[in-house]
mmCIF file of C-alpha atoms in Angstrom:
data_model
loop_
_atom_site.group_PDB
_atom_site.id
_atom_site.type_symbol
_atom_site.label_atom_id
_atom_site.label_comp_id
_atom_site.label_asym_id
_atom_site.label_seq_id
_atom_site.Cartn_x
_atom_site.Cartn_y
_atom_site.Cartn_z
ATOM 1 C CA MET A 1 21.306 -19.340 -17.918
ATOM 2 C CA THR A 2 23.740 -17.698 -15.899
ATOM 3 C CA ALA A 3 24.551 -13.787 -15.323
ATOM 4 C CA SER A 4 27.735 -13.137 -13.971
ATOM 5 C CA ALA A 5 27.484 -10.326 -11.040
ATOM 6 C CA GLY A 6 29.623 -7.838 -12.861
ATOM 7 C CA LEU A 7 29.244 -6.001 -15.921
ATOM 8 C CA LEU A 8 29.395 -7.914 -19.242
ATOM 9 C CA ALA A 9 31.136 -7.466 -21.990
ATOM 10 C CA SER A 10 29.645 -7.542 -25.430
ATOM 11 C CA ALA A 11 31.973 -7.180 -28.890
ATOM 12 C CA THR A 12 28.661 -6.353 -30.817
ATOM 13 C CA PRO A 13 25.501 -4.527 -30.390
ATOM 14 C CA LEU A 14 23.542 -5.983 -27.968
ATOM 15 C CA ALA A 15 20.836 -5.932 -30.572
ATOM 16 C CA ALA A 16 22.824 -8.182 -32.716
ATOM 17 C CA ALA A 17 24.109 -10.542 -29.732
ATOM 18 C CA TYR A 18 21.189 -11.150 -28.292
ATOM 19 C CA ASP A 19 17.739 -12.607 -30.525
ATOM 20 C CA LEU A 20 14.773 -11.179 -27.734
ATOM 21 C CA ALA A 21 14.460 -8.675 -25.943
ATOM 22 C CA LEU A 22 11.996 -8.210 -22.968
ATOM 23 C CA VAL A 23 11.454 -4.738 -23.434
ATOM 24 C CA ASP A 24 9.725 -2.749 -19.856
ATOM 25 C CA LEU A 25 7.030 -0.162 -20.577
ATOM 26 C CA ASP A 26 7.120 2.631 -18.560
ATOM 27 C CA GLY A 27 10.275 4.451 -18.191
ATOM 28 C CA VAL A 28 11.978 2.528 -20.910
ATOM 29 C CA ALA A 29 9.313 2.602 -23.946
ATOM 30 C CA TYR A 30 7.295 5.860 -22.813
ATOM 31 C CA LYS A 31 6.399 7.124 -19.443
ATOM 32 C CA GLY A 32 3.193 7.806 -18.490
ATOM 33 C CA HIS A 33 1.311 8.824 -22.226
ATOM 34 C CA LEU A 34 4.463 10.598 -23.204
ATOM 35 C CA PRO A 35 7.240 8.947 -25.691
ATOM 36 C CA ILE A 36 10.864 8.596 -24.558
ATOM 37 C CA GLU A 37 13.301 9.870 -26.791
ATOM 38 C CA HIS A 38 14.874 8.047 -28.849
ATOM 39 C CA ALA A 39 13.109 4.692 -27.939
ATOM 40 C CA ALA A 40 11.231 4.620 -31.088
ATOM 41 C CA ALA A 41 14.000 4.330 -33.360
ATOM 42 C CA SER A 42 16.298 2.276 -31.211
ATOM 43 C CA LEU A 43 14.003 0.356 -31.271
ATOM 44 C CA ALA A 44 13.097 0.301 -34.637
ATOM 45 C CA ALA A 45 16.926 -0.293 -35.423
ATOM 46 C CA ALA A 46 16.979 -3.250 -33.243
ATOM 47 C CA ARG A 47 14.064 -4.731 -34.972
ATOM 48 C CA SER A 48 15.615 -4.508 -38.565
ATOM 49 C CA GLY A 49 18.393 -6.100 -37.523
ATOM 50 C CA GLY A 50 16.708 -9.332 -36.538
ATOM 51 C CA MET A 51 16.183 -8.516 -32.624
ATOM 52 C CA ARG A 52 12.665 -9.281 -31.738
ATOM 53 C CA LEU A 53 10.822 -7.503 -29.117
ATOM 54 C CA LEU A 54 8.728 -8.666 -26.431
ATOM 55 C CA PHE A 55 6.821 -6.087 -23.751
ATOM 56 C CA VAL A 56 6.536 -7.478 -20.429
ATOM 57 C CA THR A 57 5.078 -5.437 -18.005
ATOM 58 C CA ASN A 58 3.980 -5.000 -14.337
ATOM 59 C CA ASN A 59 1.054 -3.626 -15.382
ATOM 60 C CA ALA A 60 -2.180 -5.998 -14.847
ATOM 61 C CA SER A 61 -5.123 -3.443 -15.473
ATOM 62 C CA ARG A 62 -4.715 -3.184 -18.812
ATOM 63 C CA GLU A 63 -5.470 -6.057 -21.879
ATOM 64 C CA PRO A 64 -2.382 -6.163 -24.453
ATOM 65 C CA GLU A 65 -4.259 -4.904 -27.250
ATOM 66 C CA ASP A 66 -4.288 -1.822 -25.435
ATOM 67 C CA VAL A 67 -0.456 -1.649 -24.228
ATOM 68 C CA ALA A 68 0.193 -2.784 -28.310
ATOM 69 C CA GLY A 69 -2.127 -0.178 -29.169
ATOM 70 C CA GLN A 70 -0.480 2.691 -27.116
ATOM 71 C CA LEU A 71 2.855 1.736 -28.225
ATOM 72 C CA THR A 72 1.993 1.949 -31.711
ATOM 73 C CA GLY A 73 0.662 5.368 -31.437
ATOM 74 C CA LEU A 74 4.247 5.800 -29.870
ATOM 75 C CA ASP A 75 5.639 5.077 -33.807
ATOM 76 C CA ILE A 76 6.313 1.418 -32.366
ATOM 77 C CA PRO A 77 4.200 -1.148 -33.800
ATOM 78 C CA THR A 78 3.391 -3.412 -32.241
ATOM 79 C CA ASP A 79 1.021 -6.667 -32.114
ATOM 80 C CA PRO A 80 -0.833 -8.163 -28.965
ATOM 81 C CA ASP A 81 0.909 -11.199 -28.850
ATOM 82 C CA GLU A 82 3.882 -8.834 -28.532
ATOM 83 C CA VAL A 83 2.762 -7.662 -24.811
ATOM 84 C CA MET A 84 3.488 -9.955 -21.538
ATOM 85 C CA THR A 85 1.370 -9.123 -18.926
ATOM 86 C CA ALA A 86 1.635 -9.219 -15.469
ATOM 87 C CA ALA A 87 -2.644 -10.315 -15.322
ATOM 88 C CA GLN A 88 -1.194 -13.371 -17.594
ATOM 89 C CA ALA A 89 1.769 -14.082 -15.045
ATOM 90 C CA CYS A 90 -0.644 -13.951 -12.111
ATOM 91 C CA ALA A 91 -3.117 -16.285 -14.214
ATOM 92 C CA ALA A 92 -0.489 -18.582 -14.957
ATOM 93 C CA LEU A 93 0.231 -18.840 -11.357
ATOM 94 C CA LEU A 94 -2.915 -19.718 -10.398
ATOM 95 C CA THR A 95 -2.680 -22.387 -12.394
ATOM 96 C CA THR A 96 -0.246 -24.149 -10.752
ATOM 97 C CA ARG A 97 -2.790 -24.904 -7.385
ATOM 98 C CA LEU A 98 -5.994 -23.955 -8.113
ATOM 99 C CA ASP A 99 -7.853 -26.472 -10.716
ATOM 100 C CA PRO A 100 -10.118 -25.419 -13.866
ATOM 101 C CA GLY A 101 -13.543 -23.860 -12.998
ATOM 102 C CA ALA A 102 -11.983 -22.522 -9.478
ATOM 103 C CA LYS A 103 -13.847 -19.782 -7.966
ATOM 104 C CA VAL A 104 -11.014 -16.489 -8.108
ATOM 105 C CA LEU A 105 -11.979 -13.307 -6.635
ATOM 106 C CA VAL A 106 -10.654 -10.355 -9.311
ATOM 107 C CA VAL A 107 -9.454 -7.249 -7.511
ATOM 108 C CA GLY A 108 -8.402 -5.349 -10.129
ATOM 109 C CA GLY A 109 -8.304 -4.155 -14.083
ATOM 110 C CA LYS A 110 -10.098 -5.747 -16.812
ATOM 111 C CA GLY A 111 -7.107 -6.783 -18.160
ATOM 112 C CA LEU A 112 -6.731 -8.944 -14.903
ATOM 113 C CA VAL A 113 -10.322 -10.434 -15.571
ATOM 114 C CA THR A 114 -9.839 -11.689 -18.834
ATOM 115 C CA ALA A 115 -6.422 -12.927 -18.044
ATOM 116 C CA VAL A 116 -7.967 -15.209 -15.247
ATOM 117 C CA ARG A 117 -11.004 -15.608 -17.441
ATOM 118 C CA SER A 118 -8.539 -16.604 -20.422
ATOM 119 C CA ALA A 119 -7.025 -19.702 -17.736
ATOM 120 C CA GLY A 120 -10.745 -21.332 -16.554
ATOM 121 C CA PHE A 121 -11.179 -19.557 -13.751
ATOM 122 C CA THR A 122 -14.513 -18.351 -12.830
ATOM 123 C CA VAL A 123 -14.247 -14.829 -11.962
ATOM 124 C CA VAL A 124 -16.399 -13.587 -8.818
ATOM 125 C CA GLY A 125 -17.175 -10.658 -7.232
ATOM 126 C CA SER A 126 -17.518 -10.627 -3.709
ATOM 127 C CA ALA A 127 -15.948 -12.607 -0.422
ATOM 128 C CA ASP A 128 -19.313 -13.912 0.108
ATOM 129 C CA ASP A 129 -18.635 -16.493 -2.880
ATOM 130 C CA LYS A 130 -16.189 -18.230 -0.815
ATOM 131 C CA PRO A 131 -13.706 -17.732 -3.651
ATOM 132 C CA ASP A 132 -10.842 -20.182 -3.522
ATOM 133 C CA ALA A 133 -7.902 -17.133 -4.827
ATOM 134 C CA VAL A 134 -7.794 -13.762 -4.909
ATOM 135 C CA ALA A 135 -6.065 -12.059 -7.657
ATOM 136 C CA GLN A 136 -4.948 -8.563 -7.086
ATOM 137 C CA GLY A 137 -3.460 -5.640 -9.067
ATOM 138 C CA TYR A 138 -3.579 -2.579 -9.968
ATOM 139 C CA ALA A 139 -6.165 0.009 -11.046
ATOM 140 C CA PRO A 140 -6.879 3.302 -10.926
ATOM 141 C CA GLU A 141 -10.862 2.634 -9.754
ATOM 142 C CA LEU A 142 -9.808 0.578 -7.480
ATOM 143 C CA GLY A 143 -11.042 1.765 -3.816
ATOM 144 C CA TRP A 144 -11.743 1.158 -0.118
ATOM 145 C CA ALA A 145 -14.725 -1.712 -1.149
ATOM 146 C CA GLU A 146 -12.661 -3.816 -3.011
ATOM 147 C CA LEU A 147 -9.889 -3.940 -0.845
ATOM 148 C CA ALA A 148 -11.744 -4.719 1.968
ATOM 149 C CA GLU A 149 -14.211 -7.614 -0.366
ATOM 150 C CA ALA A 150 -9.717 -8.838 -0.789
ATOM 151 C CA ALA A 151 -9.329 -8.858 2.728
ATOM 152 C CA TYR A 152 -12.373 -10.679 3.659
ATOM 153 C CA ALA A 153 -11.775 -13.117 1.602
ATOM 154 C CA VAL A 154 -8.194 -13.704 2.332
ATOM 155 C CA GLY A 155 -9.080 -14.027 6.494
ATOM 156 C CA ALA A 156 -11.355 -16.833 4.857
ATOM 157 C CA GLY A 157 -8.611 -18.764 3.581
ATOM 158 C CA ALA A 158 -8.862 -17.926 0.493
ATOM 159 C CA TRP A 159 -5.227 -17.496 -1.616
ATOM 160 C CA HIS A 160 -4.250 -14.166 -2.174
ATOM 161 C CA VAL A 161 -1.788 -14.198 -5.173
ATOM 162 C CA ALA A 162 -0.719 -10.160 -6.145
ATOM 163 C CA SER A 163 0.195 -9.412 -9.963
ATOM 164 C CA ASN A 164 2.927 -7.831 -8.723
ATOM 165 C CA LEU A 165 4.322 -5.794 -6.014
ATOM 166 C CA ASP A 166 5.553 -2.333 -6.811
ATOM 167 C CA LEU A 167 5.052 0.129 -4.845
ATOM 168 C CA SER A 168 5.449 3.348 -6.798
ATOM 169 C CA LEU A 169 3.625 3.739 -10.692
ATOM 170 C CA PRO A 170 5.720 6.773 -12.518
ATOM 171 C CA THR A 171 3.121 8.631 -14.452
ATOM 172 C CA ALA A 172 3.401 11.842 -16.680
ATOM 173 C CA ARG A 173 2.907 13.581 -13.024
ATOM 174 C CA GLY A 174 5.230 11.961 -10.864
ATOM 175 C CA PHE A 175 5.429 8.983 -9.036
ATOM 176 C CA ALA A 176 2.014 7.184 -7.596
ATOM 177 C CA PRO A 177 1.189 4.828 -5.685
ATOM 178 C CA GLY A 178 1.464 1.442 -7.632
ATOM 179 C CA ASN A 179 0.064 -2.256 -6.573
ATOM 180 C CA GLY A 180 2.336 -3.330 -3.599
ATOM 181 C CA ALA A 181 0.548 -0.446 -2.093
ATOM 182 C CA LEU A 182 -2.902 -1.510 -2.334
ATOM 183 C CA VAL A 183 -1.522 -4.952 -1.336
ATOM 184 C CA GLY A 184 -0.029 -3.751 1.346
ATOM 185 C CA ALA A 185 -3.399 -2.278 2.914
ATOM 186 C CA VAL A 186 -5.065 -6.014 2.669
ATOM 187 C CA VAL A 187 -1.695 -7.453 4.095
ATOM 188 C CA SER A 188 -2.088 -4.636 6.696
ATOM 189 C CA ALA A 189 -5.828 -6.139 7.173
ATOM 190 C CA THR A 190 -4.907 -9.652 7.462
ATOM 191 C CA GLY A 191 -1.346 -10.442 8.133
ATOM 192 C CA VAL A 192 -1.479 -12.275 5.295
ATOM 193 C CA THR A 193 1.833 -12.530 2.680
ATOM 194 C CA PRO A 194 1.030 -12.723 -1.157
ATOM 195 C CA ASP A 195 2.171 -14.456 -4.010
ATOM 196 C CA SER A 196 3.338 -12.622 -6.285
ATOM 197 C CA ALA A 197 3.819 -13.141 -10.417
ATOM 198 C CA GLY A 198 5.119 -10.048 -11.166
ATOM 199 C CA LYS A 199 8.596 -8.650 -11.710
ATOM 200 C CA PRO A 200 10.745 -9.406 -9.538
ATOM 201 C CA SER A 201 9.647 -12.704 -9.715
ATOM 202 C CA PRO A 202 11.398 -14.152 -12.945
ATOM 203 C CA THR A 203 8.220 -16.146 -13.952
ATOM 204 C CA MET A 204 6.801 -13.868 -16.579
ATOM 205 C CA TYR A 205 10.462 -13.670 -18.181
ATOM 206 C CA ARG A 206 10.581 -17.231 -18.350
ATOM 207 C CA LEU A 207 6.437 -17.335 -20.079
ATOM 208 C CA ALA A 208 8.028 -14.468 -22.395
ATOM 209 C CA VAL A 209 10.996 -16.314 -23.456
ATOM 210 C CA GLU A 210 9.217 -19.621 -24.255
ATOM 211 C CA ARG A 211 6.424 -17.730 -25.754
ATOM 212 C CA ALA A 212 9.129 -16.363 -28.271
ATOM 213 C CA GLU A 213 10.859 -19.639 -28.280
ATOM 214 C CA ALA A 214 14.012 -17.653 -27.701
ATOM 215 C CA SER A 215 17.774 -18.560 -27.450
ATOM 216 C CA ARG A 216 19.807 -15.463 -26.458
ATOM 217 C CA PRO A 217 17.130 -13.281 -24.386
ATOM 218 C CA LEU A 218 17.868 -9.644 -23.239
ATOM 219 C CA VAL A 219 15.605 -7.864 -20.351
ATOM 220 C CA ILE A 220 15.585 -4.087 -20.972
ATOM 221 C CA GLY A 221 14.464 -1.979 -17.542
ATOM 222 C CA ASP A 222 14.590 1.296 -15.776
ATOM 223 C CA ARG A 223 14.244 -0.695 -12.212
ATOM 224 C CA LEU A 224 16.573 -1.916 -10.328
ATOM 225 C CA ASP A 225 14.391 -3.636 -7.700
ATOM 226 C CA THR A 226 12.084 -5.367 -10.251
ATOM 227 C CA ASP A 227 13.091 -5.245 -13.568
ATOM 228 C CA LEU A 228 16.707 -6.048 -13.006
ATOM 229 C CA GLY A 229 16.256 -8.144 -10.052
ATOM 230 C CA GLY A 230 13.740 -10.574 -11.771
ATOM 231 C CA ALA A 231 16.592 -11.050 -14.474
ATOM 232 C CA ARG A 232 19.041 -12.067 -11.916
ATOM 233 C CA GLY A 233 16.717 -13.837 -10.643
ATOM 234 C CA GLY A 234 16.018 -15.767 -14.258
ATOM 235 C CA GLY A 235 19.801 -15.721 -15.022
ATOM 236 C CA TYR A 236 18.568 -13.423 -17.517
ATOM 237 C CA PRO A 237 21.460 -10.314 -18.944
ATOM 238 C CA GLY A 238 19.512 -7.520 -18.142
ATOM 239 C CA LEU A 239 20.367 -3.632 -19.564
ATOM 240 C CA HIS A 240 19.814 -0.972 -17.342
ATOM 241 C CA VAL A 241 18.354 2.055 -19.227
ATOM 242 C CA LEU A 242 18.654 5.383 -17.536
ATOM 243 C CA THR A 243 15.401 6.960 -18.356
ATOM 244 C CA GLY A 244 12.872 6.242 -15.664
ATOM 245 C CA VAL A 245 12.998 5.414 -11.859
ATOM 246 C CA SER A 246 16.470 3.959 -10.480
ATOM 247 C CA THR A 247 19.380 6.082 -11.026
ATOM 248 C CA ALA A 248 22.820 6.030 -12.039
ATOM 249 C CA ARG A 249 23.992 6.306 -8.411
ATOM 250 C CA ASP A 250 21.313 3.591 -8.139
ATOM 251 C CA ALA A 251 22.741 1.079 -10.019
ATOM 252 C CA VAL A 252 26.363 1.992 -8.314
ATOM 253 C CA LEU A 253 24.743 1.448 -4.849
ATOM 254 C CA ALA A 254 23.277 -1.958 -6.601
ATOM 255 C CA VAL A 255 22.825 -4.713 -4.252
ATOM 256 C CA PRO A 256 24.402 -8.112 -5.973
ATOM 257 C CA GLY A 257 20.788 -9.583 -6.667
ATOM 258 C CA GLU A 258 19.260 -6.514 -8.494
ATOM 259 C CA ARG A 259 22.990 -5.498 -10.928
ATOM 260 C CA PRO A 260 22.748 -5.339 -14.253
ATOM 261 C CA SER A 261 24.862 -6.601 -16.600
ATOM 262 C CA PHE A 262 24.757 -3.856 -18.736
ATOM 263 C CA LEU A 263 24.262 0.166 -18.634
ATOM 264 C CA GLY A 264 22.605 2.680 -21.361
ATOM 265 C CA ALA A 265 21.228 6.168 -21.116
ATOM 266 C CA ASP A 266 18.907 5.332 -23.386
ATOM 267 C CA LEU A 267 17.644 2.332 -25.933
ATOM 268 C CA ARG A 268 19.985 3.476 -28.184
ATOM 269 C CA ALA A 269 22.351 1.312 -25.820
ATOM 270 C CA LEU A 270 20.747 -1.595 -27.639
ATOM 271 C CA LEU A 271 22.554 -0.416 -31.094
ATOM 272 C CA GLU A 272 26.092 -0.021 -29.415
ATOM 273 C CA PRO A 273 28.858 -2.863 -28.345
ATOM 274 C CA HIS A 274 29.605 -2.739 -24.548
ATOM 275 C CA PRO A 275 33.048 -3.289 -23.850
ATOM 276 C CA ALA A 276 33.349 -4.457 -20.595
ATOM 277 C CA PRO A 277 35.495 -1.211 -17.820
ATOM 278 C CA ALA A 278 39.501 -2.929 -17.628
ATOM 279 C CA LEU A 279 41.514 -2.966 -14.481
ATOM 280 C CA THR A 280 44.465 -0.359 -14.836
ATOM 281 C CA ASP A 281 46.967 0.979 -12.014
ATOM 282 C CA GLY A 282 44.014 0.366 -9.604
ATOM 283 C CA TRP A 283 41.599 2.363 -11.553
ATOM 284 C CA TYR A 284 38.018 0.846 -13.715
ATOM 285 C CA VAL A 285 38.928 2.384 -17.021
ATOM 286 C CA SER A 286 36.139 2.349 -19.566
ATOM 287 C CA GLY A 287 36.514 4.766 -22.149
ATOM 288 C CA ALA A 288 37.750 8.186 -21.440
ATOM 289 C CA ALA A 289 36.269 7.777 -17.925
ATOM 290 C CA ALA A 290 38.123 6.246 -14.988
ATOM 291 C CA ALA A 291 36.987 4.913 -11.067
ATOM 292 C CA GLN A 292 38.111 3.270 -8.411
ATOM 293 C CA VAL A 293 37.489 2.732 -4.392
ATOM 294 C CA SER A 294 40.203 3.863 -2.132
ATOM 295 C CA ASP A 295 39.764 3.853 1.888
ATOM 296 C CA GLY A 296 35.784 3.397 1.293
ATOM 297 C CA GLY A 297 35.508 6.323 -0.927
ATOM 298 C CA LEU A 298 34.544 6.376 -4.524
ATOM 299 C CA ARG A 299 37.124 8.447 -6.388
ATOM 300 C CA LEU A 300 35.550 9.238 -9.873
ATOM 301 C CA ASP A 301 37.178 10.955 -13.415
ATOM 302 C CA GLY A 302 35.231 11.725 -16.337
ATOM 303 C CA ALA A 303 31.702 11.920 -17.334
ATOM 304 C CA GLY A 304 28.721 10.220 -19.593
ATOM 305 C CA ILE A 305 27.421 6.724 -19.569
ATOM 306 C CA ASP A 306 31.373 5.798 -19.126
ATOM 307 C CA LEU A 307 32.124 7.152 -15.826
ATOM 308 C CA VAL A 308 28.860 5.205 -15.144
ATOM 309 C CA ARG A 309 30.323 2.082 -16.057
ATOM 310 C CA ALA A 310 33.487 2.513 -14.289
ATOM 311 C CA ALA A 311 32.015 3.626 -11.026
ATOM 312 C CA CYS A 312 29.940 0.572 -10.879
ATOM 313 C CA ALA A 313 32.806 -1.461 -12.013
ATOM 314 C CA ALA A 314 34.997 0.140 -8.989
ATOM 315 C CA ALA A 315 32.186 -0.360 -6.763
ATOM 316 C CA TRP A 316 31.098 -3.587 -7.175
ATOM 317 C CA SER A 317 34.544 -5.074 -7.320
ATOM 318 C CA ALA A 318 35.159 -3.546 -3.838
ATOM 319 C CA VAL A 319 31.852 -4.687 -2.064
ATOM 320 C CA ASP A 320 32.407 -8.360 -3.531
ATOM 321 C CA ALA A 321 35.970 -8.241 -2.285
ATOM 322 C CA GLY A 322 34.491 -7.394 1.873
ATOM 323 C CA GLU A 323 34.828 -3.895 1.230
ATOM 324 C CA THR A 324 32.765 -0.684 2.031
ATOM 325 C CA VAL A 325 31.600 1.666 -0.179
ATOM 326 C CA ASP A 326 30.222 4.832 1.635
ATOM 327 C CA PRO A 327 27.296 6.476 0.079
ATOM 328 C CA ALA A 328 28.277 9.969 0.655
ATOM 329 C CA THR A 329 30.809 9.707 -1.842
ATOM 330 C CA VAL A 330 28.940 8.550 -4.479
ATOM 331 C CA PRO A 331 27.240 11.203 -6.289
ATOM 332 C CA GLU A 332 24.128 11.766 -9.258
ATOM 333 C CA LEU A 333 25.892 10.637 -11.935
ATOM 334 C CA VAL A 334 24.517 11.977 -15.186
ATOM 335 C CA ALA A 335 25.102 9.919 -18.164
#
């Protein structure tokens, strides 16, 4: 499966065009512990039309049962087998090099411990146990002592596998250091670059698609560098919703490997067709909005999500043709 480097078109609502939605959590289904407007109703409508949902998260600290419970509490009824965590992907990556029963030092939350044990490995708690690998994932209680054990083990030759490399973590109060920031402490101490199972690696998406036996999956995310980068890396079409980390301006300036295939202000975009912007007299036109790049500057006319789509089409086309788009001419856009 491959996806165009630009925006795709769908004459039917995305929920009808695709049979499985691989849905990110923070910034898409909820933000911190708060609901995101239109998320529950849009996902319910997509389900009622036959689209299956599988929630795919870079969070490795929580059990799938916990994630499913939180979603259900936010009026998004979810079973644990509809959740794929970075912990599960991390454990799957470990199986590619380690034999069953191998010793793994787990630096992370209970979700990662459970996933590693379920994959057939022996979980140890110290570098003195001479682990074959270190599995590192985010947990809010992690401190210096745990990071030091990871560094000692990696320095002694253990394979370092990170559940994900997200530098930041969205919370209800703002952005906090993510697992990538904590992994960076171990990297700084050892000089060893870890392998990663989480997004933007497409491993989780592939595992999720295989689990669901889907033929037409759609990735839905709010971060260009992880969610949409993973979609591009795996050859899956991706819907970028503007309810989380990456803004509309970020999308306009996105590098080819992180561009979304579809754009929406929120999850209501699942329930709508997505005409592709059309080139007319030098302008990319989407609905009542239009955009073009002239002399390296982005020119805009209109408003809303149609303007975002037109701006992306114009900027990406210019960059792909070898032109330069001055970031100073790209404003913050409101969808």
